[in-house]
PDB file of C-alpha atoms in Angstrom:
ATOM      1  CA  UNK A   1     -55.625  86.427 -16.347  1.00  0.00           C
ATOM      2  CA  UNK A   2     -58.142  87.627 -13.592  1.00  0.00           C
ATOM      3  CA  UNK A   3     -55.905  90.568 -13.099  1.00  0.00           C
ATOM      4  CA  UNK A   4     -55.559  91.458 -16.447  1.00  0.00           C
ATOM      5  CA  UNK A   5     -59.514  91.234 -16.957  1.00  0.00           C
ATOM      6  CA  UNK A   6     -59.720  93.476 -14.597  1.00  0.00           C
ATOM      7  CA  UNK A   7     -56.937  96.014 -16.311  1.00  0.00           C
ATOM      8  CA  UNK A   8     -58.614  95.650 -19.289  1.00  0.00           C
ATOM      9  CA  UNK A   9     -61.929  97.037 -17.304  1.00  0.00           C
ATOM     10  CA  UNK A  10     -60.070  99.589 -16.041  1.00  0.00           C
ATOM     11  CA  UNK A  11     -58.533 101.107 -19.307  1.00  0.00           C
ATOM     12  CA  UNK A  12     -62.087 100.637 -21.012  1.00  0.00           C
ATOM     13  CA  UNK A  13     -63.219 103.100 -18.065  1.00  0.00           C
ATOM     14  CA  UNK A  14     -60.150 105.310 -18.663  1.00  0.00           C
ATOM     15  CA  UNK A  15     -60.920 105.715 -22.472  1.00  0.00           C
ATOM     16  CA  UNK A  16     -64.425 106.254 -21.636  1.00  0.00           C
ATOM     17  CA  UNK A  17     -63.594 109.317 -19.469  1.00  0.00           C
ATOM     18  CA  UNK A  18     -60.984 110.436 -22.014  1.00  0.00           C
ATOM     19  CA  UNK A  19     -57.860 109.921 -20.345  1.00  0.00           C
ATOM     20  CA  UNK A  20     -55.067 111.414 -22.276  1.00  0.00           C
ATOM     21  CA  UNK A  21     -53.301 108.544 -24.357  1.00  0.00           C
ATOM     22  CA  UNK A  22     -53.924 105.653 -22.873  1.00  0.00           C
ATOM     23  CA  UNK A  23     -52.365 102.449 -24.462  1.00  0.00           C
ATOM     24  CA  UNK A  24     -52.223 100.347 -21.482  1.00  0.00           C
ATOM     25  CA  UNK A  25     -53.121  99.288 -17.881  1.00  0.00           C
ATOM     26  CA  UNK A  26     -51.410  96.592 -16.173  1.00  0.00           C
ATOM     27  CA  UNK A  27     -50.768  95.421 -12.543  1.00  0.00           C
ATOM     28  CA  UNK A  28     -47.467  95.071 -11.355  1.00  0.00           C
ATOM     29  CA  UNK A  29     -47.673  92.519  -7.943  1.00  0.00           C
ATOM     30  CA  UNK A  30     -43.715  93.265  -7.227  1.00  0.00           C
ATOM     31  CA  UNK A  31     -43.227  93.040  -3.655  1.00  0.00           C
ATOM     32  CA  UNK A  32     -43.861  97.308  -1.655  1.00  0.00           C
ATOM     33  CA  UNK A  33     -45.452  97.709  -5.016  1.00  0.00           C
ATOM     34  CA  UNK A  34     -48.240  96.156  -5.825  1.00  0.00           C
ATOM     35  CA  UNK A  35     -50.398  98.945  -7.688  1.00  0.00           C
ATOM     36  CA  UNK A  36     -51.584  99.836 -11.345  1.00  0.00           C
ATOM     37  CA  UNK A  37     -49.128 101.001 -14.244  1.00  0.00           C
ATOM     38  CA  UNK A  38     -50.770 103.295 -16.983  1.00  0.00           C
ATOM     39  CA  UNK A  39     -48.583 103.407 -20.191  1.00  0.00           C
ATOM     40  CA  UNK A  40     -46.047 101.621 -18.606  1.00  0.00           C
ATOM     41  CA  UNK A  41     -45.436 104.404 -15.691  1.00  0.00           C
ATOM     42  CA  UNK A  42     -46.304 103.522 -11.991  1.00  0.00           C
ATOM     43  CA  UNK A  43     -49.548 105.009 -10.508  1.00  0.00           C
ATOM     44  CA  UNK A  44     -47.495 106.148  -7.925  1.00  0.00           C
ATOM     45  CA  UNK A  45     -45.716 108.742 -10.349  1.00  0.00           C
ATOM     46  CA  UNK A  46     -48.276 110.643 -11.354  1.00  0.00           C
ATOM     47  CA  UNK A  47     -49.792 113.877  -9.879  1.00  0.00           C
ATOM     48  CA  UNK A  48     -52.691 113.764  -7.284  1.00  0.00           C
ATOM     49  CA  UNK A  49     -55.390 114.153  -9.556  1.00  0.00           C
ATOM     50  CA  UNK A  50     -54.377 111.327 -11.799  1.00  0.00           C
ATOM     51  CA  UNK A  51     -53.862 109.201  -8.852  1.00  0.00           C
ATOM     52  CA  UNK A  52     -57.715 110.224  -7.435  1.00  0.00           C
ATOM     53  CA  UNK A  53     -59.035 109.802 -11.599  1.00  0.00           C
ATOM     54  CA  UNK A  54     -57.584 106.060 -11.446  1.00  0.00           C
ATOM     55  CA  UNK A  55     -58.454 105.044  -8.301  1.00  0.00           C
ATOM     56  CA  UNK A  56     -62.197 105.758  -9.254  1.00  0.00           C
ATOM     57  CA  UNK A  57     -61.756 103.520 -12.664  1.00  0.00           C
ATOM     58  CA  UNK A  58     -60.435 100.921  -9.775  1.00  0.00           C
ATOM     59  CA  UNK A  59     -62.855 101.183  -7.818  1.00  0.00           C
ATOM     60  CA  UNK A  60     -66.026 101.116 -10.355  1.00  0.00           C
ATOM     61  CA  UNK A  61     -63.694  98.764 -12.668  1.00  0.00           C
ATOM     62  CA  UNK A  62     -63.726  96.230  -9.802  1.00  0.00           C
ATOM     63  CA  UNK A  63     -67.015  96.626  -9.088  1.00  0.00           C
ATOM     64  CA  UNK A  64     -68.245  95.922 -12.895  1.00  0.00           C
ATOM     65  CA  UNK A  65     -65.726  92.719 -13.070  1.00  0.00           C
ATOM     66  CA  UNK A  66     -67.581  91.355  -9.586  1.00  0.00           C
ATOM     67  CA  UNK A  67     -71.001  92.132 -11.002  1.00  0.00           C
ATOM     68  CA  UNK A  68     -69.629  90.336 -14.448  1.00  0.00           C
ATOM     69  CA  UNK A  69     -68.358  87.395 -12.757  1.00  0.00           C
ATOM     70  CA  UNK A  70     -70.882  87.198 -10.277  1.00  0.00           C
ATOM     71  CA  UNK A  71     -68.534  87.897  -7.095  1.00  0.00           C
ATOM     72  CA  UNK A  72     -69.882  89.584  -3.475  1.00  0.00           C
ATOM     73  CA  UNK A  73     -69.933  92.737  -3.705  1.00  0.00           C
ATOM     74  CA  UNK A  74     -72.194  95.863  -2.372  1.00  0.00           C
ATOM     75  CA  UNK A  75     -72.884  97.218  -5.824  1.00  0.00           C
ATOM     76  CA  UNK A  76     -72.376 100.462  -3.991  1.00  0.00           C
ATOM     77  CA  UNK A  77     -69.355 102.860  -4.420  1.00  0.00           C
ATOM     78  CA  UNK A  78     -68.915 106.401  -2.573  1.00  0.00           C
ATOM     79  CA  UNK A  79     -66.365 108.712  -4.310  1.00  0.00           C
ATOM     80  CA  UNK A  80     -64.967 111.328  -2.534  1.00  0.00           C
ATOM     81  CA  UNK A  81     -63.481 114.300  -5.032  1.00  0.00           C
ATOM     82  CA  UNK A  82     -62.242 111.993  -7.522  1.00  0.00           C
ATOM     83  CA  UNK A  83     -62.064 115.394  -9.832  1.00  0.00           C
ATOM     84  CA  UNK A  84     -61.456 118.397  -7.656  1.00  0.00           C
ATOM     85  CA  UNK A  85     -57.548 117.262  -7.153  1.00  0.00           C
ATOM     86  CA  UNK A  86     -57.750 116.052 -11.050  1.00  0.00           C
ATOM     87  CA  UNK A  87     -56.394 119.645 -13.133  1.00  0.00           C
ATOM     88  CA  UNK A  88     -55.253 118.340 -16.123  1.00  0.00           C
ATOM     89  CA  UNK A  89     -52.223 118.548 -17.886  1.00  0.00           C
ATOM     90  CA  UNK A  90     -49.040 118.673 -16.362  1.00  0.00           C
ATOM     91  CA  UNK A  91     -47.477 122.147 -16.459  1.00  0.00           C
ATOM     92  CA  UNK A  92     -44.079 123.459 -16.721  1.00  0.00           C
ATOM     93  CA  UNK A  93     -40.792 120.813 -16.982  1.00  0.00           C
ATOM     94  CA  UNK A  94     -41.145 119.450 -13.300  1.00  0.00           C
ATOM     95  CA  UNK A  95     -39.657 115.978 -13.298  1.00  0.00           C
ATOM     96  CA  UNK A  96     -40.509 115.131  -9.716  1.00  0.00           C
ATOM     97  CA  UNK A  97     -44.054 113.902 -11.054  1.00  0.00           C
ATOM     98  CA  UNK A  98     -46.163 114.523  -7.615  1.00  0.00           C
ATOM     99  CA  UNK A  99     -45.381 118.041  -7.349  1.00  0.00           C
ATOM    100  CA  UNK A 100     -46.398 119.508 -10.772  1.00  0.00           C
ATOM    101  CA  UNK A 101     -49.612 121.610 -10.561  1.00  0.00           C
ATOM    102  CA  UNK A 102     -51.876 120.198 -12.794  1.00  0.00           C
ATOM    103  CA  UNK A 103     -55.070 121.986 -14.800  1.00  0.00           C
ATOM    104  CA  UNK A 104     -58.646 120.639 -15.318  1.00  0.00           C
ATOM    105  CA  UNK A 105     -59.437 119.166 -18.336  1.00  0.00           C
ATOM    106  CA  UNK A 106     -62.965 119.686 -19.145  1.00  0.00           C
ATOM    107  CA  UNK A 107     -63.668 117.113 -21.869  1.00  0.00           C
ATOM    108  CA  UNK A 108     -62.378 114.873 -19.100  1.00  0.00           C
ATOM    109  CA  UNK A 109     -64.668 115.531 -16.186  1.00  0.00           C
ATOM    110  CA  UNK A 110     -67.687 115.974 -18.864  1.00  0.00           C
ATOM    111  CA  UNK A 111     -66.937 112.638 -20.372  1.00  0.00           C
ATOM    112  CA  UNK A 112     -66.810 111.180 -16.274  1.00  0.00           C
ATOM    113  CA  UNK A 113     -69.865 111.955 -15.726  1.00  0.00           C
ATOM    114  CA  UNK A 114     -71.356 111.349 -18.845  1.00  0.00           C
ATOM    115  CA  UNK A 115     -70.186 107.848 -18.571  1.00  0.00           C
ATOM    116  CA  UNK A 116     -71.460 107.629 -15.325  1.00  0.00           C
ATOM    117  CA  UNK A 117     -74.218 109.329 -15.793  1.00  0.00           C
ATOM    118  CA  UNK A 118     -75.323 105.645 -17.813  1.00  0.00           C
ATOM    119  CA  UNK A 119     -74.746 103.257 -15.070  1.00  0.00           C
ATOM    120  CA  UNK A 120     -77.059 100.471 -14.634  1.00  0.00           C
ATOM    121  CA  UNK A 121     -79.928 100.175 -12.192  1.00  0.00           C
ATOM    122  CA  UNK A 122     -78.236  97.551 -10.847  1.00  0.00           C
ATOM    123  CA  UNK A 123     -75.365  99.368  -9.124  1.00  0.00           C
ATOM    124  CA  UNK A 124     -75.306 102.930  -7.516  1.00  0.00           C
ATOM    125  CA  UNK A 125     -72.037 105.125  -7.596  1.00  0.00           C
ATOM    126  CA  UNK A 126     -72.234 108.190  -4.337  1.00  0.00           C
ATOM    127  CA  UNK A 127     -70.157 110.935  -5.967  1.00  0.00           C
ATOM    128  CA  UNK A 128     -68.929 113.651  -3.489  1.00  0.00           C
ATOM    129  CA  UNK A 129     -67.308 116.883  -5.368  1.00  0.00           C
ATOM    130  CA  UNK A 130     -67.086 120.181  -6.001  1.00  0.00           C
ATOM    131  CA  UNK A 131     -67.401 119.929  -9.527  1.00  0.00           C
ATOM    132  CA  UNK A 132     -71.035 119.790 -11.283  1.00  0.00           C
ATOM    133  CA  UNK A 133     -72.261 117.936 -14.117  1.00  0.00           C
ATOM    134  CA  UNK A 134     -73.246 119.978 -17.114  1.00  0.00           C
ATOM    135  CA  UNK A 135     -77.095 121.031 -16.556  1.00  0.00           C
ATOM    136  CA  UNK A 136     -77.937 118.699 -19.412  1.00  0.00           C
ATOM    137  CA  UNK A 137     -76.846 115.496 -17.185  1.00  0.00           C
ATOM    138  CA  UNK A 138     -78.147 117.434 -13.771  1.00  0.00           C
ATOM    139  CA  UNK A 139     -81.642 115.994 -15.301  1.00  0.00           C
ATOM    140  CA  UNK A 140     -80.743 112.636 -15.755  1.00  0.00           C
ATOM    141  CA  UNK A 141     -79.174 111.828 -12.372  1.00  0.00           C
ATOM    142  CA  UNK A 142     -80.126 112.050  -8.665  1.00  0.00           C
ATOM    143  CA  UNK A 143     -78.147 115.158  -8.316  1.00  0.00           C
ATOM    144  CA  UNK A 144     -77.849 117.616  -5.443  1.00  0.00           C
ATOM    145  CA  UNK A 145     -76.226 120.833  -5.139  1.00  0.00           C
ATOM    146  CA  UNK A 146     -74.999 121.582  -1.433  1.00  0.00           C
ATOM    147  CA  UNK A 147     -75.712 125.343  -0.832  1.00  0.00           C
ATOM    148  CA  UNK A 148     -74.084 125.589   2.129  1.00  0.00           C
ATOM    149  CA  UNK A 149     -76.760 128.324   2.767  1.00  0.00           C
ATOM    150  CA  UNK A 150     -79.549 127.760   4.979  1.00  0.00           C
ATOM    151  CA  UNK A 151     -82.242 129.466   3.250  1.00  0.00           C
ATOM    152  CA  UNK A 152     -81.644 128.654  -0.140  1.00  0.00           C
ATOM    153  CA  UNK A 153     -81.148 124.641  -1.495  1.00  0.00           C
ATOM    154  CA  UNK A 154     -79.841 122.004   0.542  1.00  0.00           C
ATOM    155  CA  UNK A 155     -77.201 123.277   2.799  1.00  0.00           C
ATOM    156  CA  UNK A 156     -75.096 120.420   3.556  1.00  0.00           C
ATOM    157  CA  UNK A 157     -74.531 116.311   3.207  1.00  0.00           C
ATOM    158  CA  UNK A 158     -76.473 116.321   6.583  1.00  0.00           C
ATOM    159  CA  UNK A 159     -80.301 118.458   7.366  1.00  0.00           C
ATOM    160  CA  UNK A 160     -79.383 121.655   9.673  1.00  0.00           C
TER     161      UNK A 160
END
């Protein structure tokens, strides 16, 4: 049942940042397994971008059910281009699953950080990516653009 509380987090999170027809999450613990299944299909299967878009529901989906249940945890999560891999839908008739090139779906990465943009006080989530939030969210967030120029912005992650 703890396991599938926590599936049940991580779908809510999934739905939240409009993951294409998602009916269910579930762990499977068989042995050289032991990973997520979305709609029945291993995690494993999908492209590189799902993989990256799931492991970030994990990741803040775990931290939410510690926080809920009042388990250790940091309440502090870096991400590190959970959407730059992430393009989308799958294209062409490619059956080998990891090796279709995938394309961006905005409503997706505008309904990420939308959701996140609405994360308690009590928690802090470090996004690294090369993707922006809309300028509407850029307000509402501690949000900094990387210039990689030393005369203009903030060049990089550490001062010059």
């Amino acid at each position: 049942s703890v396991l599938q509380s926590l599936c049940n987090t991580i779908k809510e999170i999934l739905t939240n940042w409009k993951y294409p027809n998602i009916a269910t999450v579930n762990f499977n613990s068989q042995y050289q397994i032991y990973d997520f299944t979305i709609n029945g299909k291993p995690r494993s299967a999908h492209g590189k971008g799902i993989r990256a878009i799931t492991y970030s529901a994990f990741l803040i989906g775990l931290m939410d059910y510690c926080i809920q249940y009042n388990l250790p945890h940091s309440r502090t999560i870096v991400i590190d281009s959970p959407l730059t891999t992430y393009h989308g839908k799958e294209q062409g008739n490619n059956n080998k699953g990891n090796n279709n090139r995938e394309e961006i779906a905005k409503d997706m990465q505008d309904a990420f950080f939308k959701d996140l943009s609405g994360i308690g006080i009590d928690r802090q989530v470090i996004i690294l990516d090369n993707k922006d939030p809309n300028q509407g969210l850029q307000s509402k967030i501690n949000y900094i653009h990387f210039t990689n120029d030393k005369f203009r912005g903030r060049q990089g992650f550490f001062p010059s």
